[in-house]
Coordinates of C-alpha atoms and ligand atoms in Angstrom, one line a residue:
X1 CA -19.8 -48.5 57.0
X2 CA -21.4 -45.8 59.0
X3 CA -21.1 -42.3 57.5
X4 CA -19.4 -40.1 60.0
X5 CA -19.4 -36.3 59.7
X6 CA -16.7 -33.9 60.8
X7 CA -19.1 -32.7 63.5
X8 CA -19.4 -36.3 64.8
X9 CA -15.6 -36.7 64.9
X10 CA -15.2 -33.3 66.6
X11 CA -17.7 -34.0 69.3
X12 CA -16.2 -37.5 70.0
X13 CA -12.8 -35.8 70.5
X14 CA -14.4 -33.1 72.6
X15 CA -15.9 -35.8 74.7
X16 CA -12.6 -37.6 75.2
X17 CA -11.1 -34.3 76.4
X18 CA -13.9 -33.6 78.8
X19 CA -13.9 -37.1 80.3
X20 CA -10.1 -37.0 80.7
X21 CA -10.4 -33.7 82.4
X22 CA -13.1 -35.0 84.7
X23 CA -10.9 -37.9 85.5
X24 CA -7.9 -35.6 86.3
X25 CA -5.7 -36.7 83.4
X26 CA -2.7 -34.8 82.0
X27 CA -3.9 -31.3 80.9
X28 CA -1.5 -31.3 78.0
X29 CA -3.1 -34.3 76.5
X30 CA -6.6 -32.9 77.2
X31 CA -5.7 -29.8 75.3
X32 CA -4.3 -31.7 72.4
X33 CA -7.7 -33.6 72.0
X34 CA -9.5 -30.3 72.2
X35 CA -7.3 -28.9 69.4
X36 CA -8.1 -31.9 67.2
X37 CA -11.8 -31.4 67.9
X38 CA -11.6 -27.8 66.8
X39 CA -9.5 -28.4 63.7
X40 CA -11.7 -31.2 62.5
X41 CA -14.9 -29.2 63.2
X42 CA -13.6 -26.3 61.1
X43 CA -12.1 -28.4 58.3
X44 CA -14.0 -28.0 55.0
X45 CA -12.8 -31.4 53.7
X46 CA -14.2 -34.8 54.8
X47 CA -11.8 -35.7 57.6
X48 CA -13.0 -39.3 57.8
X49 CA -12.1 -39.8 54.2
X50 CA -8.8 -38.1 54.7
X51 CA -8.0 -40.3 57.7
X52 CA -8.7 -43.4 55.7
X53 CA -6.4 -42.2 52.9
X54 CA -3.7 -41.6 55.5
X55 CA -3.9 -37.8 55.1
X56 CA -5.4 -36.7 58.4
X57 CA -1.9 -35.9 59.9
X58 CA -1.7 -33.1 57.3
X59 CA -4.1 -31.2 59.5
X60 CA -2.4 -29.0 62.2
X61 CA -2.5 -30.7 65.6
X62 CA -3.6 -34.1 64.3
X63 CA -0.9 -36.7 65.2
X64 CA -0.7 -40.3 64.2
X65 CA -2.6 -41.4 67.4
X66 CA -5.5 -39.1 66.6
X67 CA -5.5 -40.1 63.0
X68 CA -5.8 -43.8 64.1
X69 CA -8.7 -43.0 66.3
X70 CA -10.5 -41.2 63.5
X71 CA -10.1 -44.2 61.2
X72 CA -11.4 -46.4 64.0
X73 CA -14.4 -44.2 64.5
X74 CA -15.2 -44.1 60.7
X75 CA -14.8 -47.8 60.2
X76 CA -16.4 -49.1 63.5
X77 CA -18.5 -46.1 64.7
X78 CA -16.6 -46.3 68.0
X79 CA -13.3 -45.1 69.6
X80 CA -11.8 -47.6 72.0
X81 CA -10.3 -44.9 74.3
X82 CA -13.7 -43.1 74.5
X83 CA -15.5 -46.3 75.5
X84 CA -12.9 -46.9 78.2
X85 CA -13.3 -43.4 79.6
X86 CA -17.1 -43.6 79.5
X87 CA -16.9 -46.9 81.5
X88 CA -15.1 -45.0 84.3
X89 CA -17.8 -42.4 85.0
X90 CA -21.5 -42.7 85.9
X91 CA -23.4 -43.0 82.6
X92 CA -25.3 -39.7 82.8
X93 CA -22.4 -37.6 84.2
X94 CA -21.4 -36.2 80.8
X95 CA -24.8 -34.5 80.4
X96 CA -23.8 -32.1 83.1
X97 CA -21.5 -30.5 80.6
X98 CA -24.6 -29.0 78.9
X99 CA -25.2 -26.8 82.0
X100 CA -23.6 -23.4 81.6
X101 CA -20.9 -22.6 84.1
X102 CA -20.2 -26.3 84.7
X103 CA -16.8 -27.3 83.3
X104 CA -15.1 -30.7 83.7
X105 CA -13.2 -29.7 86.8
X106 CA -16.3 -28.6 88.7
X107 CA -18.1 -31.7 87.6
X108 CA -15.3 -33.9 89.0
X109 CA -15.7 -32.2 92.4
X110 CA -19.5 -32.4 92.3
X111 CA -19.3 -36.1 91.5
X112 CA -16.6 -37.0 94.0
X113 CA -17.5 -34.8 96.9
X114 CA -21.3 -34.6 96.6
X115 CA -22.4 -37.7 94.7
X116 CA -23.8 -35.7 91.8
X117 CA -24.1 -38.0 88.9
X118 CA -26.6 -36.4 86.6
X119 CA -28.9 -33.3 86.2
X120 CA -31.5 -34.7 88.6
X121 CA -29.0 -35.3 91.4
X122 CA -27.5 -31.9 90.7
X123 CA -30.9 -30.3 91.2
X124 CA -31.3 -32.3 94.4
X125 CA -27.9 -31.3 95.7
X126 CA -28.7 -27.6 95.0
X127 CA -31.9 -28.0 97.0
X128 CA -30.5 -29.7 100.1
X129 CA -27.4 -27.4 100.4
X130 CA -24.9 -30.3 99.9
X131 CA -23.0 -28.3 97.4
X132 CA -21.9 -25.7 99.9
X133 CA -19.7 -28.3 101.6
X134 CA -17.5 -28.4 98.5
X135 CA -14.4 -26.3 98.4
X136 CA -14.6 -23.4 96.1
X137 CA -18.4 -23.5 95.8
X138 CA -20.3 -20.7 97.6
X139 CA -23.9 -19.6 97.7
X140 CA -23.3 -17.4 94.6
X141 CA -22.1 -20.3 92.5
X142 CA -25.0 -22.5 93.7
X143 CA -27.5 -19.8 92.7
X144 CA -25.8 -19.5 89.3
X145 CA -26.1 -23.3 88.8
X146 CA -29.8 -23.3 89.8
X147 CA -30.4 -20.7 87.1
X148 CA -28.2 -22.4 84.5
X149 CA -30.0 -25.7 85.1
X150 CA -33.3 -24.1 84.4
X151 CA -32.0 -22.4 81.2
X152 CA -30.4 -25.7 79.9
X153 CA -33.8 -27.4 80.4
X154 CA -35.6 -24.7 78.4
X155 CA -33.6 -24.2 75.2
X156 CA -30.4 -25.3 73.6
X157 CA -29.0 -22.5 75.7
X158 CA -27.6 -20.4 72.8
X159 CA -29.2 -17.3 71.2
X160 CA -29.3 -16.8 67.5
X161 CA -27.2 -13.9 66.2
X162 CA -30.2 -11.7 65.6
X163 CA -31.7 -12.4 69.0
X164 CA -28.4 -11.6 70.7
X165 CA -27.9 -8.5 68.6
X166 CA -31.3 -7.2 69.7
X167 CA -30.6 -7.9 73.4
X168 CA -27.2 -6.2 73.0
X169 CA -28.7 -3.1 71.4
X170 CA -31.1 -2.7 74.3
X171 CA -28.3 -3.3 76.9
X172 CA -26.0 -0.8 75.3
X173 CA -28.7 1.8 75.3
X174 CA -29.4 1.2 79.0
X175 CA -25.8 1.5 79.9
X176 CA -25.3 4.6 77.8
X177 CA -28.1 6.3 79.8
X178 CA -26.3 5.7 83.1
X179 CA -24.6 8.8 84.4
X180 CA -20.8 8.6 83.9
X181 CA -20.9 5.4 81.7
X182 CA -19.1 6.0 78.4
X183 CA -18.5 4.0 75.2
X184 CA -20.7 1.0 76.0
X185 CA -19.9 -1.8 73.6
X186 CA -20.8 -5.4 73.2
X187 CA -17.9 -7.8 73.2
X188 CA -17.7 -11.6 73.1
X189 CA -18.8 -13.9 70.3
X190 CA -21.5 -11.4 69.4
X191 CA -18.9 -8.9 68.3
X192 CA -17.2 -11.6 66.3
X193 CA -20.5 -12.2 64.5
X194 CA -20.8 -15.9 65.4
X195 CA -24.0 -17.5 64.3
X196 CA -25.1 -18.3 67.9
X197 CA -24.1 -16.5 71.2
X198 CA -24.0 -17.9 74.7
X199 CA -24.1 -15.0 77.1
X200 CA -23.7 -11.3 76.4
X201 CA -20.7 -9.3 77.4
X202 CA -20.9 -5.5 77.7
X203 CA -18.0 -3.2 78.4
X204 CA -18.0 0.5 79.2
X205 CA -15.5 3.0 80.6
X206 CA -15.9 5.8 83.0
X207 CA -13.8 9.0 83.5
X208 CA -14.6 9.7 87.1
X209 CA -12.6 7.8 89.7
X210 CA -14.8 5.7 92.0
X211 CA -17.8 5.9 89.6
X212 CA -17.5 2.3 88.5
X213 CA -19.4 0.8 91.5
X214 CA -22.2 3.4 91.1
X215 CA -22.6 2.4 87.4
X216 CA -22.8 -1.2 88.4
X217 CA -25.4 -0.4 91.0
X218 CA -27.4 1.7 88.5
X219 CA -27.3 -1.1 86.0
X220 CA -28.6 -3.9 88.3
X221 CA -31.3 -1.6 89.6
X222 CA -32.5 -0.3 86.2
X223 CA -36.2 -0.5 85.5
X224 CA -35.4 -0.5 81.7
X225 CA -34.7 -4.3 81.7
X226 CA -36.6 -7.2 82.9
X227 CA -34.0 -8.6 85.3
X228 CA -34.8 -12.0 86.6
X229 CA -31.8 -12.3 88.9
X230 CA -28.7 -10.5 89.9
X231 CA -25.9 -13.0 90.2
X232 CA -23.3 -10.5 91.3
X233 CA -22.7 -6.8 91.6
X234 CA -19.2 -5.8 92.6
X235 CA -17.0 -2.8 92.2
X236 CA -16.5 -3.1 88.5
X237 CA -18.5 -6.1 87.3
X238 CA -22.2 -7.1 87.3
X239 CA -23.7 -10.4 86.3
X240 CA -27.4 -10.6 85.7
X241 CA -29.9 -13.0 84.3
X242 CA -32.7 -11.5 82.2
X243 CA -36.2 -12.9 82.1
X244 CA -35.9 -15.7 79.5
X245 CA -32.6 -16.9 81.0
X246 CA -30.0 -14.8 79.1
X247 CA -27.0 -14.1 81.2
X248 CA -25.4 -10.6 80.8
X249 CA -22.0 -9.5 82.2
X250 CA -21.3 -5.8 82.4
X251 CA -17.7 -4.7 83.1
X252 CA -16.6 -1.1 83.8
X253 CA -13.0 -0.6 82.9
X254 CA -10.6 2.4 83.1
X255 CA -10.2 4.2 79.8
X256 CA -6.5 3.3 79.6
X257 CA -7.4 -0.3 79.6
X258 CA -10.5 -0.2 77.4
X259 CA -8.8 -1.6 74.3
X260 CA -7.2 -4.3 76.3
X261 CA -10.4 -5.3 77.9
X262 CA -12.3 -5.2 74.6
X263 CA -9.7 -7.3 73.0
X264 CA -9.7 -9.8 75.9
X265 CA -13.4 -10.1 76.2
X266 CA -14.0 -10.3 72.5
X267 CA -12.0 -13.5 72.2
X268 CA -11.9 -16.0 70.8
X269 CA -10.1 -17.9 73.5
X270 CA -7.9 -19.6 70.9
X271 CA -7.0 -16.3 69.3
X272 CA -6.1 -14.8 72.6
X273 CA -3.9 -17.7 73.6
X274 CA -1.9 -17.2 70.4
X275 CA -1.7 -13.4 71.1
X276 CA -0.4 -14.0 74.7
X277 CA 2.2 -16.4 73.3
X278 CA 3.5 -13.7 71.0
X279 CA 3.6 -11.3 73.9
X280 CA 5.5 -13.8 76.1
X281 CA 8.0 -14.5 73.3
X282 CA 8.8 -10.7 73.3
X283 CA 9.3 -10.7 77.1
X284 CA 5.9 -9.0 77.6
X285 CA 2.7 -9.7 79.4
X286 CA -0.8 -9.3 77.9
X287 CA -4.0 -9.4 79.9
X288 CA -7.3 -7.5 80.1
X289 CA -5.6 -4.4 81.5
X290 CA -3.0 -4.0 78.8
X291 CA 0.3 -5.0 77.3
X292 CA 3.0 -4.7 79.9
X293 CA 6.8 -4.7 80.1
X294 CA 7.3 -5.4 83.7
X295 CA 4.9 -2.9 85.4
X296 CA 5.0 -0.5 82.5
X297 CA 1.9 -0.4 80.3
X298 CA 3.0 -0.3 76.6
X299 CA -0.5 -0.4 75.1
X300 CA -4.1 -0.8 76.3
X301 CA -6.3 2.2 75.4
X302 CA -7.2 0.8 72.0
X303 CA -7.2 -2.6 70.4
X304 CA -5.2 -1.4 67.5
X305 CA -2.3 -0.2 69.6
X306 CA -2.1 -3.6 71.2
X307 CA -1.9 -5.4 67.9
X308 CA 0.6 -2.9 66.6
X309 CA 2.8 -3.2 69.7
X310 CA 3.0 -6.9 69.0
X311 CA 4.1 -6.1 65.4
X312 CA 0.7 -7.3 64.0
X313 CA -1.8 -5.5 61.7
X314 CA -5.0 -5.0 63.7
X315 CA -7.2 -8.0 63.2
X316 CA -11.0 -7.5 62.6
X317 CA -13.1 -9.2 65.3
X318 CA -14.8 -11.5 62.8
X319 CA -11.4 -13.1 62.0
X320 CA -10.3 -13.8 65.6
X321 CA -10.7 -17.6 65.5
X322 CA -7.1 -18.8 65.2
X323 CA -7.7 -19.7 61.6
X324 CA -4.5 -18.3 60.3
X325 CA -5.3 -14.6 61.0
X326 CA -2.3 -14.2 63.4
X327 CA 0.3 -15.3 60.8
X328 CA -1.5 -13.2 58.2
X329 CA -1.4 -10.1 60.5
X330 CA 2.3 -10.7 61.1
X331 CA 3.0 -10.7 57.4
X332 CA 0.7 -7.8 56.6
X333 CA -1.6 -9.9 54.3
X334 CA -4.9 -9.7 56.1
X335 CA -7.7 -9.3 53.6
X336 CA -9.7 -6.1 53.2
X337 CA -13.1 -7.6 54.2
X338 CA -16.4 -7.0 52.5
X339 CA -18.5 -4.4 54.3
X340 CA -22.2 -3.6 54.4
X341 CA -21.7 -0.4 52.3
X342 CA -20.2 -2.5 49.5
X343 CA -23.6 -4.2 48.9
X344 CA -25.4 -2.9 45.8
X345 CA -28.3 -5.3 45.5
X346 CA -30.4 -8.0 47.1
X347 CA -31.2 -10.9 44.7
X348 CA -33.4 -13.3 46.7
X349 CA -36.7 -12.2 48.0
X350 CA -40.3 -13.3 48.0
X351 CA -43.6 -11.5 47.3
X352 CA -47.3 -12.4 47.7
X353 CA -47.0 -14.4 44.5
X354 CA -45.6 -17.2 46.6
X355 CA -45.1 -17.1 50.4
X356 CA -44.0 -13.5 50.8
X357 CA -46.1 -11.0 52.7
X358 CA -45.7 -7.9 50.5
X359 CA -46.5 -6.9 46.9
X360 CA -43.9 -6.6 44.2
X361 CA -44.4 -2.9 44.3
X362 CA -43.7 -2.7 48.0
X363 CA -40.5 -4.8 47.8
X364 CA -39.3 -2.7 44.8
X365 CA -39.9 0.6 46.7
X366 CA -38.1 -0.8 49.8
X367 CA -35.0 -1.9 47.8
X368 CA -34.9 1.5 46.1
X369 CA -35.1 3.2 49.5
X370 CA -32.1 1.2 50.6
X371 CA -30.1 2.7 47.7
X372 CA -29.7 -0.5 45.8
X373 CA -28.9 -0.4 42.1
X374 CA -30.5 -3.7 41.3
X375 CA -32.6 -6.5 42.9
X376 CA -34.3 -9.8 42.0
X377 CA -37.7 -11.1 42.9
X378 CA -37.4 -14.9 43.3
X379 CA -40.6 -16.5 44.3
X380 CA -40.9 -20.3 44.8
X381 CA -41.3 -22.9 42.1
X382 CA -44.2 -25.3 41.8
X383 CA -43.1 -28.2 44.0
X384 CA -43.2 -25.8 47.0
X385 CA -46.9 -26.4 47.4
X386 CA -47.0 -25.2 51.0
X387 CA -45.3 -22.0 49.9
X388 CA -47.7 -21.4 47.1
X389 CA -45.0 -22.2 44.5
X390 CA -45.6 -21.0 40.9
X391 CA -46.3 -23.2 38.0
X392 CA -45.1 -22.2 34.5
X393 CA -48.3 -20.4 33.7
X394 CA -48.4 -18.3 36.9
X395 CA -44.6 -17.7 36.5
X396 CA -45.2 -16.1 33.1
X397 CA -47.9 -13.9 34.5
X398 CA -45.6 -13.0 37.5
X399 CA -42.9 -12.0 35.0
X400 CA -45.2 -9.4 33.5
X401 CA -46.2 -8.0 36.9
X402 CA -42.5 -7.7 37.9
X403 CA -41.7 -5.8 34.6
X404 CA -44.6 -3.5 35.3
X405 CA -43.6 -2.8 38.9
X406 CA -39.9 -2.0 38.1
X407 CA -39.0 1.6 38.3
X408 CA -36.0 3.5 39.5
X409 CA -34.1 0.3 40.0
X410 CA -33.1 -2.6 37.8
X411 CA -35.4 -5.6 38.8
X412 CA -34.4 -9.0 37.6
X413 CA -37.0 -11.7 37.0
X414 CA -36.0 -14.7 39.0
X415 CA -37.4 -17.8 40.6
X416 CA -36.2 -19.9 43.5
X417 CA -36.3 -23.3 41.8
X418 CA -36.2 -26.5 43.8
X419 CA -33.3 -28.8 43.5
X420 CA -34.6 -32.3 43.8
X421 CA -32.9 -35.2 45.5
X422 CA -31.0 -36.2 42.4
X423 CA -29.9 -32.7 41.5
X424 CA -32.5 -32.2 38.8
X425 CA -34.7 -29.0 38.9
X426 CA -38.3 -28.2 39.3
X427 CA -38.7 -26.6 35.9
X428 CA -37.6 -27.8 32.4
X429 CA -34.9 -25.8 30.6
X430 CA -37.4 -24.0 28.3
X431 CA -39.1 -22.5 31.4
X432 CA -35.8 -21.7 33.1
X433 CA -34.6 -20.0 29.9
X434 CA -37.4 -17.4 30.4
X435 CA -35.8 -16.2 33.6
X436 CA -33.1 -13.5 34.0
X437 CA -31.5 -15.4 36.8
X438 CA -32.1 -19.0 37.9
X439 CA -31.6 -19.4 41.7
X440 CA -31.6 -23.1 42.6
X441 CA -32.1 -24.3 46.1
X442 CA -32.6 -27.5 48.1
X443 CA -35.7 -27.6 50.3
X444 CA -36.5 -31.3 50.7
X445 CA -34.5 -34.5 51.4
X446 CA -32.2 -32.5 53.7
X447 CA -31.0 -35.5 55.7
X448 CA -29.1 -36.7 52.6
X449 CA -25.6 -37.8 53.4
X450 CA -22.5 -36.0 52.4
X451 CA -21.7 -37.9 49.1
X452 CA -25.2 -37.7 47.7
X453 CA -25.8 -34.1 48.9
X454 CA -22.5 -33.0 47.2
X455 CA -23.4 -34.8 43.9
X456 CA -26.9 -33.2 44.1
X457 CA -25.6 -29.6 44.4
X458 CA -22.9 -30.1 41.8
X459 CA -25.4 -31.4 39.3
X460 CA -27.5 -28.3 39.8
X461 CA -24.3 -26.1 39.4
X462 CA -23.5 -27.8 36.1
X463 CA -26.9 -26.9 34.6
X464 CA -25.8 -24.0 32.3
X465 CA -29.0 -22.1 33.1
X466 CA -28.3 -21.9 36.8
X467 CA -26.6 -18.8 38.2
X468 CA -27.0 -19.1 41.9
X469 CA -27.3 -21.9 44.5
X470 CA -29.3 -20.5 47.5
X471 CA -28.8 -21.8 51.1
X472 CA -26.8 -24.8 49.8
X473 CA -27.0 -26.9 53.0
X474 CA -30.6 -26.2 54.0
X475 CA -29.7 -26.0 57.7
X476 CA -31.8 -24.0 60.2
X477 CA -29.9 -22.8 63.2
X478 CA -31.0 -24.5 66.5
X479 CA -33.6 -26.4 64.4
X480 CA -32.0 -28.8 62.0
X481 CA -28.4 -29.5 60.9
X482 CA -29.1 -29.6 57.1
X483 CA -26.9 -31.5 54.7
X484 CA -23.2 -32.0 55.3
X485 CA -21.6 -30.8 52.0
X486 CA -18.3 -31.5 50.3
X487 CA -17.7 -27.8 50.1
X488 CA -14.4 -28.0 48.4
X489 CA -15.8 -30.0 45.5
X490 CA -18.8 -27.8 45.3
X491 CA -16.7 -24.6 45.3
X492 CA -14.5 -26.0 42.6
X493 CA -17.6 -26.8 40.5
X494 CA -19.0 -23.3 41.2
X495 CA -15.8 -21.7 40.1
X496 CA -15.6 -23.8 36.9
X497 CA -19.2 -22.9 36.0
X498 CA -19.2 -19.3 37.1
X499 CA -22.1 -20.0 39.5
X500 CA -22.4 -17.9 42.8
X501 CA -22.9 -19.7 46.1
X502 CA -25.3 -17.8 48.3
X503 CA -24.7 -16.7 51.9
X504 CA -28.3 -16.6 52.9
X505 CA -28.4 -13.7 55.4
X506 CA -31.7 -14.8 57.0
X507 CA -30.5 -15.3 60.6
X508 CA -32.1 -18.6 61.0
X509 CA -30.1 -19.9 58.1
X510 CA -26.7 -18.1 57.7
X511 CA -26.1 -20.7 55.0
X512 CA -23.3 -21.0 53.7
X513 CA -21.8 -20.9 57.1
X514 CA -18.5 -19.1 57.9
X515 CA -16.1 -22.1 57.4
X516 CA -17.8 -22.9 54.1
X517 CA -17.4 -19.3 53.0
X518 CA -13.7 -19.5 53.7
X519 CA -13.4 -22.6 51.5
X520 CA -15.3 -20.9 48.7
X521 CA -13.0 -17.9 48.9
X522 CA -9.9 -20.1 48.8
X523 CA -11.3 -21.9 45.7
X524 CA -11.7 -18.6 43.9
X525 CA -15.4 -19.2 43.5
X526 CA -18.0 -16.4 43.8
X527 CA -20.4 -15.6 46.6
X528 CA -23.7 -13.7 46.7
X529 CA -25.2 -12.4 49.9
X530 CA -29.0 -12.3 49.9
X531 CA -31.6 -11.8 52.6
X532 CA -34.4 -14.2 51.4
X533 CA -36.7 -11.5 52.6
X534 CA -40.4 -12.4 53.0
X535 CA -41.2 -8.9 54.4
X536 CA -39.7 -5.4 54.0
X537 CA -38.1 -5.7 57.4
X538 CA -36.2 -8.8 56.4
X539 CA -34.2 -6.8 53.9
X540 CA -32.3 -5.4 56.9
X541 CA -30.9 -8.9 57.6
X542 CA -28.2 -8.2 55.0
X543 CA -25.7 -7.3 57.6
X544 CA -25.9 -10.7 59.2
X545 CA -24.9 -12.2 55.8
X546 CA -22.1 -9.7 55.6
X547 CA -20.8 -10.7 59.0
X548 CA -20.8 -14.3 58.0
X549 CA -18.9 -13.4 54.8
X550 CA -16.4 -11.5 56.9
X551 CA -15.9 -14.5 59.2
X552 CA -15.1 -16.4 56.0
X553 CA -12.4 -13.9 54.9
X554 CA -14.5 -12.7 51.9
X555 CA -13.4 -9.5 50.2
X556 CA -15.8 -7.3 48.1
X557 CA -14.4 -8.8 45.0
X558 CA -15.5 -12.3 46.1
X559 CA -19.1 -11.2 46.3
X560 CA -21.0 -10.6 43.0
X561 CA -23.6 -8.3 44.5
X562 CA -21.0 -5.7 45.4
X563 CA -20.4 -5.2 41.6
X564 CA -21.6 -2.0 40.0
X565 CA -24.8 -2.5 37.9
X566 CA -23.0 -2.8 34.6
X567 CA -20.5 -5.3 35.9
X568 CA -23.2 -7.3 37.6
X569 CA -25.2 -7.4 34.4
X570 CA -22.2 -8.7 32.5
X571 CA -21.7 -11.4 35.1
X572 CA -25.3 -12.4 34.7
X573 CA -25.0 -12.6 30.9
X574 CA -22.0 -14.9 31.0
Ligands
ZN1 ZN1 -35.5 -21.3 50.1
ZN2 ZN1 -36.3 -18.0 49.4

């Protein structure tokens, strides 16, 4: 039997939905497949196993038909309906879905009206002007597709959170410098703190009437940015492509609609659909201009007043994924999320003793400068040969050096000890016992399947000397998927053994990921947010970890490095 991950199931259902839409099938059914894809993709439990146990229909939106398809997929590696749909379209047509700006409906038109059947024929059709004969496709759209096709060919097409954050900071500064532009803000999935970001949405307001178009013009003509292409520049909206292929949309909105626009363009789509339903049920209309009763605007200046007018507690952007936050907001039981100011220490960083770039002294001074009460130096263990991992003798010497460098801040002596394939560790217990804090982490055999990976991590958790599991899945964003984990079992083991599961804040990792964090919080297990810094600058990655924690509904009490020094010490000693 093939092992099928939740991600595999989700993408199969997403593909069914796309193909049905291309073939012009009932939109209601298309949406129900999309819902299944989303629910399965976000589910912490092994949905394949659930389906085989007859429990998949417990998941919201998963009916008997979908459950049957999941069982079919798990047992045979195929879904009959999907194969039938695939047989009805040209074999490489689905790859066009990877091109930004191309949805199933447009693909259907390209295929039927211009014989576009894959990326190559799309490039050809763009070149020979054939696309312009299609209804609804003008020169602007063709230009946009040309650009998107190039971008899709280059990268996966999505920026990491840190890359997007840097772009957004620059864009916000550029807009802020334009005469008349006020309150420039990044919206979209970046504002929700998602681990990757497609394009960047910036909003601003303006007080003066008629100024919007001037702001748009100033933006597309700025010399502060390397603009590769201006896709559009209208009265209130500009779309540009920066060198490197990142698309940016700037919208200038009236102050009275700023909150509504920010809410609308922050998304997620699923969250906004739910919000609009609530408005409709109250006889109101919600859009990017405000909340309306007939023509009268009831709210729109701030996001908070929109939520409040819908009888909801305002929802933090990181929670807006339709993962239960709307019900919680209606019942006044949204969590008080952990914030960057709650963090009192960073417990995973490297020095020149292994593969870090700075001395112990430099890292200690940098943590002190950040106002932390405590920190831990955790260089690699001996199996990490390429990272200059420490053997027992070097580790003992390192311990003395750390003790000598500690001043003005509590410095714990730690080590990032490899977890082998079978869950055993890189050092014997007598060496581990010399450490203040054992951080265990998987670095090899990361293609292990869910069952083995879960057993591996749980065995490490059950070692009484282990206090933290670092980057538990070993994934690297846009590089490798890492191990699929049975996060609920792992969280239960962590709770039972008082071991903290790390949210590695290094933006290439963000591991645990958001949905894992949610499962850990639900299980009552503890989290720890660490940067895994290899330089002083990396210590500033902490906020990416905090964003990920917030996306997983974590409160300060769920995160051990928010504890005051004495409480943290007590937790360490337990
Ligand atoms: Zn590591
Ligand atoms: Zn590390």
